Amino acid sequence: MRRPLTLLLCAALGAAALGATPAAADAPGPAGAARPGAATAAGSQPYASYWYPRTILNWDPATDPDARFNRSRVPLQPRTSDPALKANANARAGEGKVASLVSFGPTSGNPSQGSADPHYYAFGYWQYVDKLVFWGGSAGEGLILAPNSTVIDAAHRNGVKVYGTVFFPPTAYGGQLQWVRDFAQKSGSRYPVADKLVQAAQYYGFDGWFINQETDGGDAALATELRNEIRYAKAQGPTDFMWYDAMTESGSVTWQNQLDSANDAFLQDPARVSDSMFVNFGWTSGSLNSSRSLARSLGRSEYELYSGIDTEANGYNTSVNWGALFPAGQPHTTSLGLYRPEWTWKSATDRADFYAKDSRYWVGANADPSDTTTSAAWKGLASYLAESSPITAKPFVTSFDTGQGDFWNSAGARVATGGWNNLSLQDVPPTYRWLVSSTGTKLTPSIDFTDAYEGGSTLRLSGRLDATNTVRLYQTRLPVAADTKLSVVLKTPAAGPTGLKAAVSFTDSPATFTTLDLGATGGTGWERKSLDLSAFAGRTIAQLGLQVTGSSPAYDLKVGQLAVYDGAVDATAAPAGVTVLGNTDVSATRRSLRLAWTPPTGAVHHYEVYRRNPDGTRSFLGATPNDSYFVPQLDRVGSESTTTIEVEAVSAEYGRSAAASTLVGWSTTPPAESNLALGRPATASGQCNSSEGPAKAVNGSVGGGNADKWCALTGSKWLEVDLGAARTLSRFVVKHAAAGGESASWNTRDYSVQVRNSTADPWTTAATVSGNTAASTTSPVAVTARYVRLVITKPTQTTDPAARIYEFEAWGS
């Protein structure tokens, strides 16, 4: 049974998610339903770009205020894949590839540079992917969707191409043939929409477009015009095109589920048209073989055909004829097209569940890419595909940051609390997750979200140590010079010997590790161990890993950073010309800002943005590799008349520049009292599921249904909010279960509110409430604090163990 992409998209996500509602006959033209960014206030949230064929003709990055916030500054990295270093003996290198069609967010309202929500599809298995399609578009919002900078940055850092989506839905889902004709309109020898597609890809820094044309009613002339347009666009610049198996050469929409005489002209006609084709889901063993034969007869590789599988509904429980696609012991028949692998995130109950499911999807049931043995039909992509690595040049630095977290650390210091996501800040994930060899018990590598040296996560090695463990982490191709160094930042629970060695192999013997002792620690904080690699000058590093020796019933060590670089750690000059492009008043004491600056010469990994507080301390506002940044929340502290904003550059080797600064002025009117916890970063002891995180307790809403709350089932239950700076507080307001429409029997009975001014200070109790039955409680106080914590000792009136807090408010100025 054919399953066109539109039907899958609309049936699964519905109008509420992607706005896929039937559009009126007089669909928006150049003046209608374009991106919201073009009309927003100067300091408001920028969003990813989307258009209709006629509205994109009016787009100009010079006049689009959101454009620079969607611009990637990370070039596409080259990749290496040594067949001798593949994790799985059955995997094959240089054959079938993977195109992944992913919806990272809705078509409209998709933030350009991440957000304060830590619950996000922070994809981390780039080593198995060749192309990433930024999936979306809808009849009710826009048909042409450009990827935002976060996804481009992360993909390019890993050597993966990124495509935007052009989506023409069937008429039953709001599609209009006129939109296809608008797309293919010609002006003299030019195709104006194609010019804009190329301009958008080149300006934003992504690599091409996925064309999904499922609107019926066309004819052969229109199909020919679309092929001519793709050829024209490719001639204007290095822009790729992937064609979806829907529209045929006759102009009708009939999914072939293969490459055949009805659709092969969209690939080759007789010259090259599209760079690749996504074959619809109904393929069989016979159709794959015939598709391969036809592709070869056209002078094209069968691996430019991506045979689709739909995993949106069932993930790794999807039935797939793997033997037809990737026959055992034989060359792959075609490449693989994955539709909606983010099932692993959407179906997860929490972050740990997501990471477990994502590992199962990509690596297999054993969380070991070398061992995909399982009774399940889904063995994991590592069973078929050899890993690729973008680590081909120095410096290489990773802090094992995943692009999401519950805090932000800078050089080991906690500079912000509260959840966030921003794939632009994701480090290159380990090539092998996880590959551990030992003659005894294997240690467990994991990504730890409770600590970090840089960013929001770190690598942790834990478990019973009773034999030597070698942990392969990265495949590389890094030449060693006379001044090359290998640096490891680590932390142990107690001072003393670590048993840890750096493990390095070279291309002349890639499977053989040379180990270098990292010695002992002098305390329990982060410590850097630097190793001189000059003895290996002239050789090329093929693998980077770690080796642990010794004996311990409960070994526990964190690796905060791993780096290979030449000479001393270089810093860049400070950025110049920090400018407030605009600001928007959120309240009398809160603003959102758009900032921009001029990059310094030299390689910059990212910029960190801070505010200077009246007491001289700094508060972290965010980070980006871009030369512009949106600050969603700048709070006035007391009656300050100006706030200093500072931007410092972090080099590719993690040297930090001096800070460049600018001032933001405030009104001379004394600030009014407000809820200072509103929208601030919040953390908690835990959460009942992925939709009931701590951010829900500071979002200003109790009317969003049962999921509009923070819920926790942990033994100790606490919710902490960082106000950004020490603030004068007058009262705390807590809104319990009944405030959100739930049973009054679930209102919190006993709790306290604690405060402190810095993370080094002890908590002090500012308010205590016992025996409460009300839906909302208010506790007057007269304290000054930056951090406030709600501690729940009896969560309900009954024996129900769940804490349910719809809002936690800290009022003051």
Short mmCIF file of C-alpha atoms in Angstrom, two decimals, residues 190 686 697 750:
data_model
loop_
_atom_site.label_atom_id
_atom_site.label_comp_id
_atom_site.label_asym_id
_atom_site.label_seq_id
_atom_site.Cartn_x
_atom_site.Cartn_y
_atom_site.Cartn_z
CA ARG A 190 15.03 32.78 -15.51
CA GLY A 686 12.86 15.27 38.56
CA ALA A 697 6.00 26.08 36.76
CA ASP A 750 3.48 20.94 53.41
#
